[in-house]
Coordinates of C-alpha atoms in Angstrom, one line a residue:
X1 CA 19.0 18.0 2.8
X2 CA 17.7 15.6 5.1
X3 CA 14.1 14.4 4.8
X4 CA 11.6 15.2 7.7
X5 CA 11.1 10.9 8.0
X6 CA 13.9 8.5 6.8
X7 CA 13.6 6.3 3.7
X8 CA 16.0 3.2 4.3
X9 CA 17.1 -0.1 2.2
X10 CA 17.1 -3.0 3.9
X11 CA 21.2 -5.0 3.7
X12 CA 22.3 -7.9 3.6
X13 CA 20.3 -11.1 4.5
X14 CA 17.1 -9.2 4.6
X15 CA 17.6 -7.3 1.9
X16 CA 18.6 -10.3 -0.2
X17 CA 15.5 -12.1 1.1
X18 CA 13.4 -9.0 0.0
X19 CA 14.9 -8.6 -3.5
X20 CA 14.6 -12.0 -4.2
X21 CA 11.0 -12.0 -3.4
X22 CA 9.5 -9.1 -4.3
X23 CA 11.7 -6.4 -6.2
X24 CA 10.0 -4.9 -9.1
X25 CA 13.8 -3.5 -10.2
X26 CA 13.7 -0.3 -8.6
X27 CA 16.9 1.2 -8.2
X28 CA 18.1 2.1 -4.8
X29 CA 18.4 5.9 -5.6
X30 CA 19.0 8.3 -3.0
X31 CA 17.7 6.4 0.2
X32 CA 20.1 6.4 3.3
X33 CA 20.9 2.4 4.2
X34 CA 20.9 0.9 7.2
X35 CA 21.0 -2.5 8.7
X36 CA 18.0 -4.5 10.7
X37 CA 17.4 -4.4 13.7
X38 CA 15.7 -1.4 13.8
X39 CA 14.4 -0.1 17.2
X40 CA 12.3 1.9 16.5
X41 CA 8.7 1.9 15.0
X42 CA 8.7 1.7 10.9
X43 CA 6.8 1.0 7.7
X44 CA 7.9 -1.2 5.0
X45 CA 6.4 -1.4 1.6
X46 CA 4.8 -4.9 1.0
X47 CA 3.4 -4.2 -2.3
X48 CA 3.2 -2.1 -5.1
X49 CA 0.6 -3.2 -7.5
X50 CA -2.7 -2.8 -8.2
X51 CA -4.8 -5.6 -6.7
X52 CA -4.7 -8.4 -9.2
X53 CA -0.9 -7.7 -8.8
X54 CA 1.5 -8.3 -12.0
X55 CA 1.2 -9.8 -14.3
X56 CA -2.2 -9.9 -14.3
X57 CA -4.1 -13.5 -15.3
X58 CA -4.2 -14.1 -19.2
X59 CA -1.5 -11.5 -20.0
X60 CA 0.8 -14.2 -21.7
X61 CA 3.1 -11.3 -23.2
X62 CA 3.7 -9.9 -19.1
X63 CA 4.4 -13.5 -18.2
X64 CA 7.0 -14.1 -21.2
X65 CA 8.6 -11.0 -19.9
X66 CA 8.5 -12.5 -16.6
X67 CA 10.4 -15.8 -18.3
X68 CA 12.7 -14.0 -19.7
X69 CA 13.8 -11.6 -17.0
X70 CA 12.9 -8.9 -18.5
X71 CA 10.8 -8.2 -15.6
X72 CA 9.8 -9.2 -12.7
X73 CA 6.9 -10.2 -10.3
X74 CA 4.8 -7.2 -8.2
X75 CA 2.8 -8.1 -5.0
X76 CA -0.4 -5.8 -5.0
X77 CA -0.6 -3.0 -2.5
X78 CA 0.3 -3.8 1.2
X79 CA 1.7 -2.2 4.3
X80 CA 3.4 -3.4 7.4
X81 CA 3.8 -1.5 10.4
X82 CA 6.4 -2.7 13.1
X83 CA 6.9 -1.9 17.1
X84 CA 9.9 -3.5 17.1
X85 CA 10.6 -2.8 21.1
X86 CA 6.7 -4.4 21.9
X87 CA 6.6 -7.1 19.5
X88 CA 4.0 -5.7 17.9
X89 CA 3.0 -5.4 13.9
X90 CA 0.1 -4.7 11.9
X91 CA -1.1 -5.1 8.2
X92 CA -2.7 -3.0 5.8
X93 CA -4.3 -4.4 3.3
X94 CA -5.1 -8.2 3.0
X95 CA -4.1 -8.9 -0.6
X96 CA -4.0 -11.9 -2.7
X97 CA -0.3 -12.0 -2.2
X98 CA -1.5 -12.5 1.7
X99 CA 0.9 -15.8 2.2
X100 CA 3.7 -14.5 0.8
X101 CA 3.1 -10.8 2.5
X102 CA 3.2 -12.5 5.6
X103 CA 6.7 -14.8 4.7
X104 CA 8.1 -11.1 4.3
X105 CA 7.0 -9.8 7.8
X106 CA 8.3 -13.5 9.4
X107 CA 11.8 -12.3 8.1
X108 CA 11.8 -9.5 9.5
X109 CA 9.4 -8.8 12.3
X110 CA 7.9 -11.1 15.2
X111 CA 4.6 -11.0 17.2
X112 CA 2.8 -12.4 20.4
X113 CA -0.3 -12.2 18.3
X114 CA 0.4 -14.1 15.4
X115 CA 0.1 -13.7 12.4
X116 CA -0.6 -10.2 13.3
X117 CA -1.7 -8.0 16.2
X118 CA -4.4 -6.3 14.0
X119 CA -5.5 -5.7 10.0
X120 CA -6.6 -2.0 8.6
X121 CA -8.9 -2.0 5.4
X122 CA -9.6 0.4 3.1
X123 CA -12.5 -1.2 1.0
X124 CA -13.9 -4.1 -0.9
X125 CA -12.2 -4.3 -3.9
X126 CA -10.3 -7.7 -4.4
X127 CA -6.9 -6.2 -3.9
X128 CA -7.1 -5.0 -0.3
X129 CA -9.6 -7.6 1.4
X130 CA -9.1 -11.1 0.1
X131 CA -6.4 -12.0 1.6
X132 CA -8.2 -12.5 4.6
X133 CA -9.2 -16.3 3.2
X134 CA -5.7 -17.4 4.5
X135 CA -7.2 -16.7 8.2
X136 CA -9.9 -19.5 7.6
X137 CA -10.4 -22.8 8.7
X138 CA -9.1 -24.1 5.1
X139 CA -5.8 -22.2 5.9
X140 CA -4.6 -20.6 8.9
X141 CA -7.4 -20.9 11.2
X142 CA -6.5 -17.8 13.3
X143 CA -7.9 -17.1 16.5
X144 CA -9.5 -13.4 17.0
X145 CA -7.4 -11.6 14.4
X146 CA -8.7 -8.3 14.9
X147 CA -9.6 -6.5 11.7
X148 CA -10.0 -3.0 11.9
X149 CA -12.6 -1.6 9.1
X150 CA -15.1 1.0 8.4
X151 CA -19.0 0.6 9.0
X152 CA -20.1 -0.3 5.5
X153 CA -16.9 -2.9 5.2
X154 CA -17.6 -4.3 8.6
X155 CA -21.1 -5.4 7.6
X156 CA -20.4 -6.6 4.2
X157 CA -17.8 -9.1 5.9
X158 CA -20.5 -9.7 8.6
X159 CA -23.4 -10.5 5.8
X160 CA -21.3 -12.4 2.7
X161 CA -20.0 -15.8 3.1
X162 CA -17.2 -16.8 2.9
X163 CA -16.3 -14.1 5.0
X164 CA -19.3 -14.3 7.4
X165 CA -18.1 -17.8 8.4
X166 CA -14.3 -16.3 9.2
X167 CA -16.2 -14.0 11.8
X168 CA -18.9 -17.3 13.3
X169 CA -15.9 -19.2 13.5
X170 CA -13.7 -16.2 15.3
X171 CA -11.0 -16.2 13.3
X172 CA -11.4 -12.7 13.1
X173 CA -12.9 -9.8 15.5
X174 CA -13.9 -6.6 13.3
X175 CA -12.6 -3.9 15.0
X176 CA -15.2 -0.1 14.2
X177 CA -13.5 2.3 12.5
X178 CA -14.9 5.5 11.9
X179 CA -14.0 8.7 9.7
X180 CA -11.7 11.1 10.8
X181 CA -11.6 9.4 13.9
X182 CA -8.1 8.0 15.5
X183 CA -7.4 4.5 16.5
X184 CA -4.3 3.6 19.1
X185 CA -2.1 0.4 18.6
X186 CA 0.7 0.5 19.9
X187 CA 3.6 3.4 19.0
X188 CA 1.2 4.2 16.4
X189 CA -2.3 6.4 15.6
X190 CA -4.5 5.0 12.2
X191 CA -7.0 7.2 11.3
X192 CA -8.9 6.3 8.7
X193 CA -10.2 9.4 5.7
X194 CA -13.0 8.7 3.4
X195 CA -12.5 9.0 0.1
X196 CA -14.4 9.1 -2.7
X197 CA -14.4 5.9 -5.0
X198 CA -16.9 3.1 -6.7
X199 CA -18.5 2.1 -3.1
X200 CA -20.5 -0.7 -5.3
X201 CA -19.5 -2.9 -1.3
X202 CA -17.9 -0.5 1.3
X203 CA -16.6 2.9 1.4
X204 CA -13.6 3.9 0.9
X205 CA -10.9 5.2 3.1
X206 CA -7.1 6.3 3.1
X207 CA -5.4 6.1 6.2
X208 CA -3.0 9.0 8.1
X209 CA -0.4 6.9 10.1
X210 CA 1.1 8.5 12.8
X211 CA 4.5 7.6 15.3
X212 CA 7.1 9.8 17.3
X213 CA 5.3 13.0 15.5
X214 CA 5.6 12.0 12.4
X215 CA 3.3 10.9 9.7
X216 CA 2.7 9.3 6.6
X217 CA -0.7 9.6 4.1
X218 CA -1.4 6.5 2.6
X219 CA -4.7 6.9 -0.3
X220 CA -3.8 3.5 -2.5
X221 CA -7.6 4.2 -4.5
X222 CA -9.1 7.2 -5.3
X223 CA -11.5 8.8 -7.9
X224 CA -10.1 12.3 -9.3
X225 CA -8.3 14.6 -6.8
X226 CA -10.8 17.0 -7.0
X227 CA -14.0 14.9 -6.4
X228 CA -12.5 15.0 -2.4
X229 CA -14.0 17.2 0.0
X230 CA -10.1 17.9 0.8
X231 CA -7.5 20.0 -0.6
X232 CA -5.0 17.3 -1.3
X233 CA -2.4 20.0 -1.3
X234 CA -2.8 21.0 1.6
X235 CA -2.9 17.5 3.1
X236 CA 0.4 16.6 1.5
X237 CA 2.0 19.5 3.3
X238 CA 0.6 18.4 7.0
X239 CA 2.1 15.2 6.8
X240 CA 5.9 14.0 6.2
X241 CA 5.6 11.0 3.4
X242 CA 2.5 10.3 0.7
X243 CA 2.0 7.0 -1.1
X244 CA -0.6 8.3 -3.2
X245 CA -2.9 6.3 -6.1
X246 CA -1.3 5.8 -9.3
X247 CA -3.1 3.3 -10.8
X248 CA -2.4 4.9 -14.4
X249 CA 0.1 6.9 -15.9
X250 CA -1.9 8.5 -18.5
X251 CA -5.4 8.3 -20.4
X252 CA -5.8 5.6 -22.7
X253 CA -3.5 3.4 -21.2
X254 CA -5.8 0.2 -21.5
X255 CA -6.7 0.4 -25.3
X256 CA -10.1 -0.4 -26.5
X257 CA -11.8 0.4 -23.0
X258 CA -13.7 3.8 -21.8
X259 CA -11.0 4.8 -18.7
X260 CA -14.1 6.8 -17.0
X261 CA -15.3 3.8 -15.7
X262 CA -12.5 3.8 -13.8
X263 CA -11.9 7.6 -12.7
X264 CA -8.5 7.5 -11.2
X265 CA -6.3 9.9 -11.1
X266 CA -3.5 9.4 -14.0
X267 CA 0.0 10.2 -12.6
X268 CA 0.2 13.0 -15.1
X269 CA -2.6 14.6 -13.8
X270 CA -1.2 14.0 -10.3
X271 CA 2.1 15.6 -11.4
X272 CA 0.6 18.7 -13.0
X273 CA -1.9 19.7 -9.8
X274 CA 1.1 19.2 -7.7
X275 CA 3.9 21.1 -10.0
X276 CA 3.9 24.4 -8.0
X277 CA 4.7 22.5 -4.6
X278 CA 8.4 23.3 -3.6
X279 CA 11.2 20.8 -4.1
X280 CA 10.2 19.7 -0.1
X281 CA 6.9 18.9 -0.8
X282 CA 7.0 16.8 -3.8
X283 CA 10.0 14.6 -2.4
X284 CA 7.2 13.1 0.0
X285 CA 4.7 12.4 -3.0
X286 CA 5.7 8.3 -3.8
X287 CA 3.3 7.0 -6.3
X288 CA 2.0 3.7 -5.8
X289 CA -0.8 1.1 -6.8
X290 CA 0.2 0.4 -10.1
X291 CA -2.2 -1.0 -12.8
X292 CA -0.2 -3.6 -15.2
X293 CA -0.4 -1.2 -17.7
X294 CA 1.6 1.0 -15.6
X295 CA 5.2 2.2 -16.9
X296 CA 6.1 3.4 -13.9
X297 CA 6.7 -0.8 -12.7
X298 CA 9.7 -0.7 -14.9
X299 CA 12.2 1.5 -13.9
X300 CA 13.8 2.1 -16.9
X301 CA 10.9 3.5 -18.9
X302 CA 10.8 6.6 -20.4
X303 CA 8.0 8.0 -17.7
X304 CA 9.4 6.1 -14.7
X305 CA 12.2 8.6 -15.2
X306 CA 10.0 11.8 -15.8
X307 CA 8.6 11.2 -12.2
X308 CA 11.8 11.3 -10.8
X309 CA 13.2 14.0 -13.0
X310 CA 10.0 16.0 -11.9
X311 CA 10.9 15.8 -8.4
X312 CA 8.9 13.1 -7.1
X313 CA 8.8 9.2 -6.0
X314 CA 7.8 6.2 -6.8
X315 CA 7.5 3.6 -4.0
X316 CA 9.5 0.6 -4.3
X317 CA 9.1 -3.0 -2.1
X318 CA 11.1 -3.5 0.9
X319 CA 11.1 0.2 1.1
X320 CA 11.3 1.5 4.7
X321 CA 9.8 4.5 6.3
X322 CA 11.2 5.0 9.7
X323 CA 9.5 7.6 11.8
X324 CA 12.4 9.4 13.5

C-alpha cells in the first residue's frame, strides 16, 4: 500500500555523498528510490541526534566504537526543506553540526539567498540554535538571514551576546513567529505549535509543515505526551508523516541520574499510547532526536527492531519526504 507522502533514498553520487557523511547505519528498508533531481518541493533529514550529537564529548567508549567502525557519527537534529523549481530552501534547526548541515544542502540544493532563504527555531537549547555562530562576522558573515522564531526566542537572541551582535551587525533579521499561526515561504506553510518543555530561555514549539496538501509534524523536544493541551492522537492522524521526540528509549537509560529532570517521553511510552492506532497510522510515527544513550542509533539492536516490528519508524539521515 502506498503511503499518503513518499519516503525516498537518495542514489548514486548523492547518496554516496550522504552516506559517507552522515549515515548512522540505517538500513534502507522499505522506502521507494529515486534519483535527484527532484522537482518538486521535499524534506530531507539532516540529523538525527539529540543536540550534543553522537558521540557525545568525554564518552571515550562511543568514540572507540567510532574507531573501530562499529559505529558511526550522528549530526543532531536538522531539517531542510527544498523548492527545487524557485531555488529556494530553508533550515530547521541551527545545530552544532551547522557547517557540515550546510555542505549537505550544497550537494544537493542551490539558493539566490545563500546560505539559506530563511531559519525556523524551535527553542534555546544548544542543539537547535547554536549553529547560528557560523552566520557571524568570525565565520560566514551573512547578510539578513532571516530567522524565523517565536516571541520569547526572538528576544533572548535580541538581549544575549553573542547573539545580539549577529542581529547589530545584520547578519540575521528575526522573522515573528506566533502560535498556531501560519507562515508562507515559498511552496510551503510553517506553523509553529507550542509545546510544553523546560522554557528555562524560550518556549518551545514543534512545527506542522505543509506542501501540495500534504503535511508532516515535526515535535524534536517534548515533556510527556500528556502534559500538551493536544491529543497527540489525534494530531498524528490529521497529518501524513510524524518525526516525533525520542530522546530515550526507556527509563533509566542514563544510570546514576534522576530521568525526571528530563521528562521526555521514552519511546516505550510513545509506542504503548500509540498501540491501538491502525497499521496506517503508526507507519507515519518516525522517531527521532536520539540521546547517545539511545539504542535505537544502532540498527541492529535488539529495540531498534522492536520499533519496527511494532509497526513504526525510525528516521534515518538523507531520508526524503517528498510531498506528492
Amino acid at each position: 500500500m502506498k503511503a499518503p507522502y513518499s519516503t525516498l533514498n537518495l542514489e548514486p553520487l548523492v547518496a554516496l555523498f550522504l552516506f559517507l557523511c552522515i549515515s548512522s547505519c540505517q538500513p534502507k528498508a522499505e522506502y521507494q528510490e529515486t534519483d535527484l533531481p527532484i522537482d518538486e518541493p521535499f524534506l530531507i533529514v539532516l540529523g538525527v541526534a539529540q543536540d550534543a550529537g553522537y558521540p557525545q564529548a568525554g564518552q571515550q567508549k562511543e568514540w572507540q566504537l567510532i574507531k573501530e567502525g562499529k559505529a558511526k557519527k550522528a549530526y543532531a537534529v536538522s531539517l531542510g526543506l527544498i523548492d527545487p523549481k524557485t531555488k529556494q530552501r530553508w533550515l530547521i534547526e541551527a545545530t552544532p553540526d551547522f557547517k557540515e548541515q550546510l555542505q549537505l544542502m550544497d550537494q544537493i540544493s542551490t539558493t539566490d539567498s545563500y546560505p539559506y532563504d530563511g531559519i525556523f527555531l524551535t527553542h534555546a537549547h544548544i542543539g537547535h540554535y547554536t549553529g547560528l555562530m557560523h552566520l557571524g562576522r568570525e565565520a560566514m558573515g551573512a547578510q539578513s538571514t532571516a530567522v524565523y522564531a517565536m516571541p520569547k526566542m526572538s528576544e533572548f537572541l535580541r538581549n544575549n551576546g553573542p547573539w545580539s551582535q549577529l542581529v547589530v551587525l545584520d547578519n540575521i533579521n528575526i522573522k515573528p513567529l506566533s502560535n498556531g499561526n501560519v507562515t508562507e515561504i515559498g511552496a510551503f506553510r510553517v506553523t509553529p505549535l507550542i509545546v510544553p518543555h523546560r522554557d528555562e530561555f524560550s518556549e518551545t514549539v514543534g512545527f506542522k509543515i505543509e506542501s501540495n496538501g500534504k503535511s508532516i509534524l515535526f515535535i524534536p523536544d517534548i515533556d510527556k505526551w500528556e502534559k500538551w493541551d493536544m491529543d497527540i492522537k489525534a494530531v498524528i492522524k490529521t497529518v501524513d508523516a510524524a518525526l516525533l521526540d525520542a530522546s530515550f528509549f526507556k527509563n533509566g537509560e542514563i544510570p546514576g541520574r534522576d530521568m525526571s529532570e528530563i521528562p521526555h517521553p521514552f519511546v516505550e511510552e510513545s509506542m504503548a499510547l500509540f498501540e491501538n492506532l491502525n497499521a496506517q497510522e503508526k507507519r507515519k510515527i518516525h522517531f527521532i532526536h536520539f540521546n547517545h544513550t539511545n539504542p535505537l542509533l544502532f540498527p541492529n539492536s535488539p529495540e531498534h527492531k522492536s520499533v519496527l516490528e511494532a509497526g513504526f519508524q525510525v528516521a534515518r539521515p538523507g531520508q526524503l519526504f517528498t510531498f506528492d
